[in-house]
Amino acid sequence: MSFQQPSPSSFPQPGPGTQGPFGLGAPTGPARSPKQRGRWLKYGAVALVSLFIGVGIGSSGDGTAAADPAAADTKSGPRPTATVTETAKAADDGDGDAKPAPTVTETETVTAKPKKTRKPGPATSFSGEGEYVVGEDIKAGTYKTAGADGDFGCYWERAKDASGEFGSIIANNNLNGPGRVTLNTGEYFKTNRCQEWKRVG
């Protein structure tokens, strides 16, 4: 086996005066057009601007730590402050020199009192689907419905308790049209597939 050295003419030789990144005669790589260099410059500038925007957003914080004590203070309720300033007349000690008296400032904090709200009582109108305790959930009285909320009719039931037993039923009915029922305090009223019930008496 013999080793042959390649001839120098088989490799391209750099021209006179060409210099690569590693000195004279080193390969310079493919030549880039000015258009390609401009594209890389544009992408680099966009990346740099994006980096600065991200750093700015990250370092600014959301400001909630500083705002929390103030927010907690404002949630406790309105606290109007009234400042009263009185200026006293100059005192004359008899020698003709009137000396001004010190200014007294009194600050009084007045806390606004919320209006008393009445606890809502039992409802006078209610959905046509559910079970209600008369006197707690709904007011006692006579109620009216426009009828069924679908094709299967409106069912209502007055009961002594919520057991669901047949013996606890006081009265019941299936309505195909409008209907009325009188409910007494302490009864349970069950309604299915009915339109809204409204108190009429």
PDB file of N, CA, C and O in Angstrom, residues 47-63:
ATOM      1  N   ALA A  47     -34.903  41.279  18.395  1.00  0.00           N
ATOM      2  CA  ALA A  47     -34.632  40.475  19.585  1.00  0.00           C
ATOM      3  C   ALA A  47     -34.152  41.344  20.739  1.00  0.00           C
ATOM      4  O   ALA A  47     -34.562  41.162  21.889  1.00  0.00           O
ATOM      5  N   LEU A  48     -33.309  42.303  20.458  1.00  0.00           N
ATOM      6  CA  LEU A  48     -32.773  43.184  21.488  1.00  0.00           C
ATOM      7  C   LEU A  48     -33.882  44.061  22.091  1.00  0.00           C
ATOM      8  O   LEU A  48     -33.980  44.206  23.312  1.00  0.00           O
ATOM      9  N   VAL A  49     -34.736  44.617  21.246  1.00  0.00           N
ATOM     10  CA  VAL A  49     -35.847  45.436  21.740  1.00  0.00           C
ATOM     11  C   VAL A  49     -36.789  44.581  22.591  1.00  0.00           C
ATOM     12  O   VAL A  49     -37.255  45.005  23.653  1.00  0.00           O
ATOM     13  N   SER A  50     -37.074  43.366  22.157  1.00  0.00           N
ATOM     14  CA  SER A  50     -37.947  42.463  22.923  1.00  0.00           C
ATOM     15  C   SER A  50     -37.346  42.154  24.282  1.00  0.00           C
ATOM     16  O   SER A  50     -38.054  42.090  25.290  1.00  0.00           O
ATOM     17  N   LEU A  51     -36.041  41.964  24.328  1.00  0.00           N
ATOM     18  CA  LEU A  51     -35.369  41.694  25.590  1.00  0.00           C
ATOM     19  C   LEU A  51     -35.530  42.874  26.541  1.00  0.00           C
ATOM     20  O   LEU A  51     -35.860  42.698  27.713  1.00  0.00           O
ATOM     21  N   PHE A  52     -35.332  44.103  26.047  1.00  0.00           N
ATOM     22  CA  PHE A  52     -35.474  45.274  26.896  1.00  0.00           C
ATOM     23  C   PHE A  52     -36.906  45.443  27.395  1.00  0.00           C
ATOM     24  O   PHE A  52     -37.128  45.802  28.552  1.00  0.00           O
ATOM     25  N   ILE A  53     -37.884  45.170  26.548  1.00  0.00           N
ATOM     26  CA  ILE A  53     -39.287  45.269  26.971  1.00  0.00           C
ATOM     27  C   ILE A  53     -39.575  44.235  28.053  1.00  0.00           C
ATOM     28  O   ILE A  53     -40.214  44.535  29.059  1.00  0.00           O
ATOM     29  N   GLY A  54     -39.107  43.016  27.875  1.00  0.00           N
ATOM     30  CA  GLY A  54     -39.319  41.962  28.877  1.00  0.00           C
ATOM     31  C   GLY A  54     -38.678  42.300  30.208  1.00  0.00           C
ATOM     32  O   GLY A  54     -39.271  42.103  31.273  1.00  0.00           O
ATOM     33  N   VAL A  55     -37.471  42.832  30.176  1.00  0.00           N
ATOM     34  CA  VAL A  55     -36.798  43.223  31.417  1.00  0.00           C
ATOM     35  C   VAL A  55     -37.565  44.360  32.083  1.00  0.00           C
ATOM     36  O   VAL A  55     -37.738  44.374  33.299  1.00  0.00           O
ATOM     37  N   GLY A  56     -38.058  45.298  31.290  1.00  0.00           N
ATOM     38  CA  GLY A  56     -38.817  46.414  31.856  1.00  0.00           C
ATOM     39  C   GLY A  56     -40.092  45.951  32.528  1.00  0.00           C
ATOM     40  O   GLY A  56     -40.430  46.391  33.622  1.00  0.00           O
ATOM     41  N   ILE A  57     -40.792  45.040  31.897  1.00  0.00           N
ATOM     42  CA  ILE A  57     -42.043  44.522  32.480  1.00  0.00           C
ATOM     43  C   ILE A  57     -41.739  43.716  33.734  1.00  0.00           C
ATOM     44  O   ILE A  57     -42.412  43.850  34.748  1.00  0.00           O
ATOM     45  N   GLY A  58     -40.714  42.904  33.679  1.00  0.00           N
ATOM     46  CA  GLY A  58     -40.370  42.070  34.825  1.00  0.00           C
ATOM     47  C   GLY A  58     -39.912  42.874  36.025  1.00  0.00           C
ATOM     48  O   GLY A  58     -40.224  42.549  37.165  1.00  0.00           O
ATOM     49  N   SER A  59     -39.184  43.940  35.805  1.00  0.00           N
ATOM     50  CA  SER A  59     -38.667  44.711  36.933  1.00  0.00           C
ATOM     51  C   SER A  59     -39.683  45.686  37.491  1.00  0.00           C
ATOM     52  O   SER A  59     -39.556  46.144  38.616  1.00  0.00           O
ATOM     53  N   SER A  60     -40.731  46.012  36.728  1.00  0.00           N
ATOM     54  CA  SER A  60     -41.710  46.980  37.225  1.00  0.00           C
ATOM     55  C   SER A  60     -42.601  46.371  38.283  1.00  0.00           C
ATOM     56  O   SER A  60     -43.115  47.061  39.136  1.00  0.00           O
ATOM     57  N   GLY A  61     -42.845  45.062  38.300  1.00  0.00           N
ATOM     58  CA  GLY A  61     -43.735  44.427  39.272  1.00  0.00           C
ATOM     59  C   GLY A  61     -45.173  44.795  38.966  1.00  0.00           C
ATOM     60  O   GLY A  61     -45.467  45.555  38.067  1.00  0.00           O
ATOM     61  N   ASP A  62     -46.089  44.236  39.780  1.00  0.00           N
ATOM     62  CA  ASP A  62     -47.499  44.546  39.542  1.00  0.00           C
ATOM     63  C   ASP A  62     -48.025  45.587  40.512  1.00  0.00           C
ATOM     64  O   ASP A  62     -49.152  46.014  40.407  1.00  0.00           O
ATOM     65  N   GLY A  63     -47.244  45.996  41.493  1.00  0.00           N
ATOM     66  CA  GLY A  63     -47.641  47.078  42.376  1.00  0.00           C
ATOM     67  C   GLY A  63     -48.648  46.687  43.439  1.00  0.00           C
ATOM     68  O   GLY A  63     -49.109  47.524  44.177  1.00  0.00           O
TER      69      GLY A  63
END
